[in-house]
Amino acid sequence: MAQDHSGIGSRERILAAAAAMLAEDVTATLSVRAVAARAEVSTGSLRFHFPTQRALRDAVLARIYGGLFSDDPIQDRSLPARDRLVNCLRQVLAPAGVGQQAREAWTKAYQTYIASDPTDEVRTAYLALEREGRRRIEYWLTVLADEGALPEEDHTSRARFLSTVLNGLSIERALPAEDSILQSETETLYTAVDCILTANQRE
Amino acid sequence: MAQDHSGIGSRERILAAAAAMLAEDVTATLSVRAVAARAEVSTGSLRFHFPTQRALRDAVLARIYGGLFSDDPIQDRSLPARDRLVNCLRQVLAPAGVGQQAREAWTKAYQTYIASDPTDEVRTAYLALEREGRRRIEYWLTVLADEGALPEEDHTSRARFLSTVLNGLSIERALPAEDSILQSETETLYTAVDCILTANQRE
DNA sequence: ACCTGAACACCGTTCAAGT
DNA sequence: ACCTGAACACCGTTCAAGT
């Protein structure tokens, strides 16, 4: 007997439950039974809407990364510095998409910049784009530095480091991957960000 | 009743069994029961010698990669841990080449894994390759952990982080760049490695 | 000290059966 | 079409009991 969920579809309940669990704990495992219980549906129902755990994870990923942060997360003083910076980096990563979308994005990048020796024009265009990206990261770092979360020093090398991490995550979205990208990506982002924010402890 | 294994210790049998399983299939999961069965010991015996699956994994990695690279930079005790790890990562990065060579390498990778939806065969082949790479990094981390350079804990997420950094640096070698890549690359590698090695200061 | 194997608490997936 | 929940085949870890 199907339960009455007052009009909200099971699919939606499941996604909401999974998103809530991730919101509470980014390292949450999102097991079939845990999500199903939280959503108050059966495991069978969950499987009906998401034929595999990977499908569920992907759907949740799409929901979280998709336009959730419409305004600049760096300004949200209610969160700790590391969470805000991670949210910003996620926002950069979002357009990369997942699965086929990510592959298509890299197809374009490949054809433009890698397939053939780039013309000077293309080259400088890319360098401008890349610098723009790093500038954005640097801006975030200065905001956090103003709050004392990291040293006031030069942020260029830190920004470049984060940019490289983003490039790595981005290409990994296009390459074949296990179904746990969501978790490992978050973990990696936090590792990178913590690296930056605790750099003042050293030297 | 303990079985007679004609003098070969259980510990050794277990390691041999696990190594054999990895030799046959690098994607092998090395589950408790599978390894124990192969070694013809009980799961309890396996747990006695290797208190956790991670302990087993680490021991197997040490055996496999231990004597494999005689000129392994990780063994060079005359250098500090961070320099050795950076050297190891550099060794991984070296075959990626620079300039046109890097572009050619990524052309191959692109065509194989990204251009079209990879077949299951291609997919698992890549995942095996990737896991192999991460395993190698994990091995280096266990060596350094034995020296107290970083916590004994789980190294999988650390290895994945470093793997992502390497992927980022690798793709950046193929993309247009300023002429100072090699210097900034070194900086990034040290940033990433210091991040790993100082993680024990926190928490 | 070393080893056994049952038991516990999980996991993802499948599927006959219901509405 | 949507949903249920039992069942299956796993997983890692714990532990009383044996030698």
XYZ file of C-alpha atoms (C1' of nucleotides) in Angstrom:
444
model
C 0.000 0.000 0.000
C 1.403 3.311 -1.087
C 1.713 5.946 1.598
C 0.024 9.312 1.403
C 2.622 12.011 1.130
C 0.104 14.773 0.578
C 0.904 15.321 -3.064
C 4.684 15.439 -2.947
C 6.027 12.795 -5.295
C 8.254 10.064 -3.922
C 11.002 11.065 -6.291
C 11.018 14.531 -4.848
C 10.915 13.263 -1.284
C 13.911 11.049 -1.953
C 15.934 13.856 -3.486
C 15.034 16.177 -0.625
C 15.979 13.550 1.951
C 19.309 12.859 0.271
C 20.069 16.574 -0.057
C 19.197 17.118 3.602
C 21.486 14.308 4.656
C 24.326 15.782 2.674
C 23.602 19.196 4.093
C 23.962 17.784 7.591
C 27.064 15.805 6.767
C 28.935 16.155 3.506
C 30.577 12.804 4.070
C 27.230 11.037 4.466
C 27.110 7.707 2.706
C 23.622 8.027 1.213
C 22.889 4.330 1.536
C 19.703 2.951 0.061
C 18.103 2.213 3.369
C 19.143 5.413 5.087
C 17.788 7.636 2.324
C 14.641 5.569 1.902
C 13.945 5.701 5.632
C 14.526 9.437 5.753
C 12.210 9.948 2.791
C 9.719 7.528 4.314
C 9.559 5.365 1.222
C 10.565 1.775 0.647
C 13.893 0.749 -0.803
C 11.961 -0.618 -3.761
C 10.438 2.755 -4.440
C 13.829 4.387 -4.292
C 15.123 1.825 -6.756
C 12.180 2.455 -9.009
C 13.011 6.149 -9.337
C 16.784 5.719 -9.211
C 17.736 2.393 -10.743
C 21.138 2.494 -9.105
C 22.869 4.328 -6.284
C 24.950 6.115 -8.876
C 21.794 7.458 -10.502
C 20.620 8.752 -7.144
C 23.922 10.396 -6.392
C 24.052 12.015 -9.809
C 20.550 13.380 -9.396
C 21.365 14.820 -5.984
C 24.614 16.224 -7.328
C 22.753 17.952 -10.146
C 20.285 19.429 -7.681
C 22.937 20.713 -5.305
C 25.319 22.092 -7.884
C 22.590 23.490 -10.059
C 22.012 27.145 -9.348
C 21.801 26.639 -5.622
C 24.248 29.439 -4.952
C 22.804 32.276 -6.952
C 24.643 34.976 -5.039
C 28.250 35.071 -3.975
C 28.802 32.499 -1.206
C 31.854 34.390 0.040
C 29.612 37.060 1.518
C 27.626 34.651 3.603
C 29.127 35.450 6.983
C 26.968 32.872 8.690
C 29.295 30.127 7.490
C 32.918 29.475 8.468
C 35.557 30.684 6.026
C 36.385 27.235 4.728
C 32.777 26.419 3.871
C 32.340 29.683 2.048
C 35.485 29.228 0.010
C 34.510 25.681 -0.844
C 31.095 26.920 -1.958
C 32.749 29.479 -4.194
C 34.995 26.880 -5.766
C 31.999 24.637 -6.266
C 30.303 27.476 -8.087
C 33.256 27.635 -10.441
C 33.093 23.924 -10.943
C 29.344 23.767 -11.516
C 29.346 24.801 -15.203
C 31.719 21.938 -15.896
C 28.722 19.681 -15.466
C 28.872 15.945 -14.929
C 28.906 12.919 -17.187
C 28.221 13.649 -20.818
C 27.898 17.364 -20.174
C 31.407 17.421 -18.741
C 32.702 15.455 -21.701
C 31.132 17.893 -24.140
C 32.641 20.842 -22.304
C 36.098 19.320 -22.488
C 35.584 18.424 -26.117
C 35.273 22.085 -26.840
C 38.269 22.963 -24.703
C 40.278 20.207 -26.327
C 39.477 21.288 -29.866
C 40.186 24.915 -29.124
C 43.369 24.698 -27.118
C 44.917 21.262 -27.321
C 44.142 19.566 -30.644
C 46.372 21.874 -32.657
C 49.084 24.346 -31.818
C 47.024 27.363 -30.708
C 47.421 30.631 -32.556
C 48.722 33.573 -30.591
C 45.213 34.949 -30.560
C 43.700 31.802 -29.095
C 46.581 31.521 -26.700
C 46.220 34.997 -25.263
C 42.455 34.543 -25.115
C 42.899 31.457 -22.985
C 45.473 33.087 -20.758
C 43.078 35.977 -20.172
C 40.316 33.562 -19.254
C 42.563 31.662 -16.909
C 43.796 34.816 -15.274
C 40.227 35.936 -14.808
C 39.506 32.725 -12.981
C 42.503 33.105 -10.728
C 41.581 36.697 -10.029
C 38.217 35.611 -8.837
C 39.847 33.148 -6.486
C 42.278 35.805 -5.311
C 39.360 38.067 -4.540
C 37.809 35.432 -2.360
C 41.116 34.966 -0.568
C 41.407 38.685 0.116
C 37.929 38.744 1.607
C 38.881 35.907 3.935
C 42.250 37.481 4.683
C 40.446 40.654 5.806
C 38.730 38.523 8.392
C 42.031 37.044 9.496
C 41.323 33.586 8.134
C 44.623 33.577 6.243
C 47.697 35.811 5.953
C 47.494 39.098 4.098
C 50.441 38.204 1.929
C 50.509 37.562 -1.761
C 47.691 35.264 -2.838
C 48.759 34.548 -6.380
C 50.456 31.249 -5.667
C 47.592 30.137 -3.426
C 45.081 31.051 -6.129
C 47.102 29.181 -8.714
C 47.152 26.155 -6.477
C 43.379 26.192 -6.076
C 42.988 26.768 -9.786
C 45.047 23.661 -10.480
C 42.910 21.646 -8.092
C 39.810 22.876 -9.922
C 41.330 21.900 -13.249
C 42.051 18.462 -11.879
C 38.507 18.040 -10.578
C 37.107 19.360 -13.811
C 38.954 16.946 -16.042
C 38.116 14.124 -13.673
C 34.458 14.887 -14.234
C 34.933 14.153 -17.920
C 37.048 11.056 -17.379
C 35.485 7.757 -16.309
C 34.885 7.748 -12.568
C 33.494 5.686 -9.780
C 30.120 6.683 -8.433
C 31.502 8.427 -5.395
C 32.666 11.607 -7.140
C 30.327 13.718 -5.071
C 31.981 12.798 -1.811
C 35.547 12.649 -3.002
C 35.212 15.956 -4.808
C 33.961 17.624 -1.664
C 36.710 16.004 0.346
C 39.321 17.182 -2.105
C 37.971 20.717 -2.096
C 38.059 20.841 1.690
C 41.557 19.408 1.746
C 42.728 22.069 -0.674
C 40.951 24.876 1.144
C 42.169 23.786 4.570
C 45.625 23.693 3.102
C 45.317 27.345 2.175
C 43.654 28.478 5.358
C 46.102 26.795 7.713
C 49.192 27.932 5.857
C 49.772 30.652 8.449
C 50.455 28.007 11.068
C 53.663 27.146 9.267
C 56.901 29.006 8.616
C 42.050 -26.395 15.014
C 44.826 -24.627 13.139
C 45.608 -25.988 9.695
C 49.005 -27.301 8.698
C 50.492 -25.039 6.055
C 53.858 -26.812 5.998
C 55.755 -24.094 7.748
C 54.605 -21.016 5.853
C 53.110 -18.565 8.317
C 49.527 -17.464 7.916
C 50.591 -13.857 7.637
C 52.763 -14.715 4.684
C 50.071 -16.806 3.049
C 47.618 -13.928 3.361
C 49.998 -11.418 1.828
C 50.825 -13.803 -0.989
C 47.155 -14.458 -1.677
C 46.318 -10.746 -1.730
C 49.282 -9.952 -3.961
C 48.269 -12.737 -6.340
C 44.732 -11.423 -6.510
C 45.970 -7.936 -7.364
C 48.343 -9.374 -9.934
C 45.448 -11.122 -11.654
C 43.133 -8.156 -11.455
C 44.248 -4.717 -10.334
C 40.635 -3.802 -9.664
C 40.221 -6.641 -7.187
C 38.496 -5.572 -4.004
C 40.533 -7.668 -1.582
C 37.575 -8.463 0.635
C 38.158 -10.254 3.922
C 36.492 -13.436 2.871
C 37.975 -13.590 -0.610
C 41.538 -13.138 0.615
C 41.042 -15.466 3.559
C 39.612 -18.158 1.312
C 42.428 -17.794 -1.183
C 44.988 -18.006 1.604
C 43.074 -20.905 3.128
C 42.824 -19.261 6.518
C 39.834 -18.070 8.504
C 38.617 -14.495 8.476
C 39.521 -14.373 12.153
C 43.109 -15.286 11.410
C 43.289 -12.607 8.771
C 41.953 -10.100 11.299
C 44.481 -11.251 13.843
C 47.392 -10.411 11.555
C 45.768 -7.392 9.929
C 43.431 -5.677 12.391
C 41.686 -3.819 9.599
C 41.311 -4.061 5.843
C 43.389 -0.943 5.536
C 46.241 -2.589 7.409
C 46.094 -5.473 4.964
C 46.005 -3.133 2.021
C 48.984 -1.148 3.273
C 50.998 -4.283 3.877
C 50.263 -5.561 0.376
C 51.161 -2.216 -1.169
C 54.444 -2.162 0.734
C 55.217 -5.603 -0.612
C 54.321 -4.775 -4.209
C 55.934 -1.375 -4.538
C 58.601 -1.880 -1.895
C 61.358 -3.254 -4.082
C 59.868 -2.271 -7.395
C 61.536 1.055 -7.947
C 65.063 0.704 -6.686
C 65.757 4.363 -7.461
C 62.549 5.317 -5.700
C 62.926 8.875 -4.380
C 60.804 7.919 -1.373
C 63.652 5.748 -0.094
C 66.216 8.542 -0.130
C 66.374 9.201 3.587
C 68.894 11.994 3.124
C 66.091 14.334 2.078
C 63.178 15.651 4.156
C 59.856 13.920 3.677
C 58.310 16.737 1.681
C 61.131 16.818 -0.861
C 60.983 13.093 -1.333
C 57.245 13.090 -1.892
C 57.498 15.985 -4.330
C 60.185 14.090 -6.224
C 57.933 11.068 -6.436
C 55.066 13.142 -7.767
C 57.403 14.775 -10.254
C 58.364 11.333 -11.446
C 54.697 10.641 -12.127
C 54.298 13.924 -13.921
C 57.407 13.590 -16.050
C 55.952 11.279 -18.739
C 53.205 13.848 -19.347
C 55.826 15.929 -21.106
C 55.563 19.597 -21.907
C 54.272 21.644 -24.822
C 53.446 19.623 -27.898
C 54.328 16.356 -26.220
C 51.795 17.084 -23.483
C 49.178 17.996 -26.091
C 49.757 14.734 -27.929
C 49.432 12.748 -24.724
C 46.128 14.419 -23.917
C 44.926 13.928 -27.477
C 45.205 10.216 -26.937
C 43.505 10.424 -23.547
C 40.766 12.599 -24.989
C 40.021 10.298 -27.887
C 40.005 7.218 -25.684
C 38.003 8.398 -22.703
C 36.234 11.656 -23.424
C 35.340 11.997 -27.109
C 32.641 9.341 -26.994
C 30.777 7.586 -24.234
C 33.330 5.008 -23.117
C 32.428 1.357 -23.344
C 32.332 -0.587 -20.109
C 35.591 -2.185 -21.116
C 37.342 1.136 -21.673
C 35.793 2.499 -18.520
C 36.998 -0.275 -16.257
C 40.389 -0.182 -17.931
C 40.737 3.492 -17.069
C 39.497 2.998 -13.538
C 42.067 0.252 -13.063
C 44.803 2.544 -14.331
C 43.704 5.354 -12.098
C 43.454 3.146 -9.071
C 46.913 1.845 -9.777
C 48.211 5.399 -9.707
C 46.477 6.174 -6.468
C 47.783 2.963 -4.950
C 51.290 4.062 -5.740
C 50.706 7.388 -4.022
C 49.175 5.611 -1.037
C 52.283 3.520 -0.772
C 54.460 6.597 -0.596
C 52.238 7.997 2.107
C 52.477 4.849 4.202
C 56.271 4.999 3.956
C 56.229 8.571 5.241
C 53.625 7.721 7.855
C 55.929 5.025 9.193
C 58.494 7.748 9.780
C 55.909 9.852 11.559
C 55.762 12.501 8.853
C 51.995 12.227 8.678
C 49.236 10.433 10.607
C 48.750 6.697 10.220
C 45.123 7.161 9.361
C 43.435 6.410 6.133
C 45.401 7.657 3.142
C 42.824 7.125 0.431
C 41.462 10.645 0.497
C 44.941 12.149 0.702
C 46.053 10.059 -2.239
C 43.005 11.081 -4.193
C 43.737 14.700 -3.427
C 47.298 14.418 -4.702
C 46.042 12.500 -7.714
C 43.683 15.343 -8.538
C 46.494 17.880 -8.210
C 48.569 15.787 -10.603
C 45.684 15.655 -13.052
C 45.352 19.413 -12.853
C 49.051 19.981 -13.435
C 49.015 17.473 -16.243
C 46.169 19.095 -18.165
C 47.707 22.507 -17.567
C 50.813 21.301 -19.330
C 48.725 20.740 -22.428
C 46.795 23.990 -22.172
C 48.325 27.331 -23.151
C 50.476 28.684 -20.358
C 52.922 31.377 -19.468
C 56.553 30.442 -19.658
C 56.905 30.057 -15.926
C 54.940 26.818 -15.640
C 57.763 24.732 -14.280
C 58.345 27.103 -11.416
C 54.696 27.476 -10.503
C 54.316 23.727 -10.855
C 56.960 23.173 -8.233
C 55.258 25.679 -5.995
C 51.942 23.926 -6.419
C 53.455 20.522 -5.715
C 55.030 21.788 -2.515
C 51.802 23.463 -1.488
C 49.910 20.212 -2.010
C 52.525 18.109 -0.256
C 52.829 20.492 2.706
C 49.074 20.374 2.943
C 49.231 16.619 3.369
C 52.202 16.579 5.702
C 50.927 19.214 8.088
C 47.416 17.847 8.325
C 48.278 16.296 11.684
C 48.694 19.737 13.252
C 44.963 20.230 12.991
C 42.049 18.559 14.749
C 50.216 -16.674 20.604
C 47.610 -18.055 17.046
C 43.428 -19.508 14.927
C 38.424 -20.717 14.139
C 33.829 -19.582 12.596
C 29.560 -17.798 14.027
C 27.280 -13.495 14.744
C 26.355 -8.613 14.064
C 25.341 -4.709 11.504
C 25.793 -3.094 7.443
C 25.752 -2.709 1.853
C 23.308 -2.618 -3.242
C 20.223 -5.074 -6.144
C 16.385 -8.101 -7.502
C 11.773 -9.369 -7.660
C 7.085 -11.393 -6.747
C 3.329 -9.241 -5.082
C 0.239 -5.619 -4.251
C -2.652 -1.023 -5.628
C 2.695 3.248 -13.161
C 4.058 3.190 -8.765
C 5.169 1.016 -4.514
C 6.153 -2.610 -0.896
C 9.244 -5.493 1.708
C 11.405 -9.827 1.767
C 15.329 -12.170 -0.069
C 19.942 -12.626 -1.973
C 24.675 -12.049 -2.030
C 27.805 -9.386 -0.479
C 30.788 -6.218 3.042
C 34.079 -5.276 7.565
C 34.434 -6.130 12.386
C 33.825 -8.451 16.857
C 34.334 -12.119 19.870
C 33.729 -16.452 22.642
C 35.896 -20.526 22.091
C 39.436 -23.613 20.915
C 44.729 -25.273 20.555
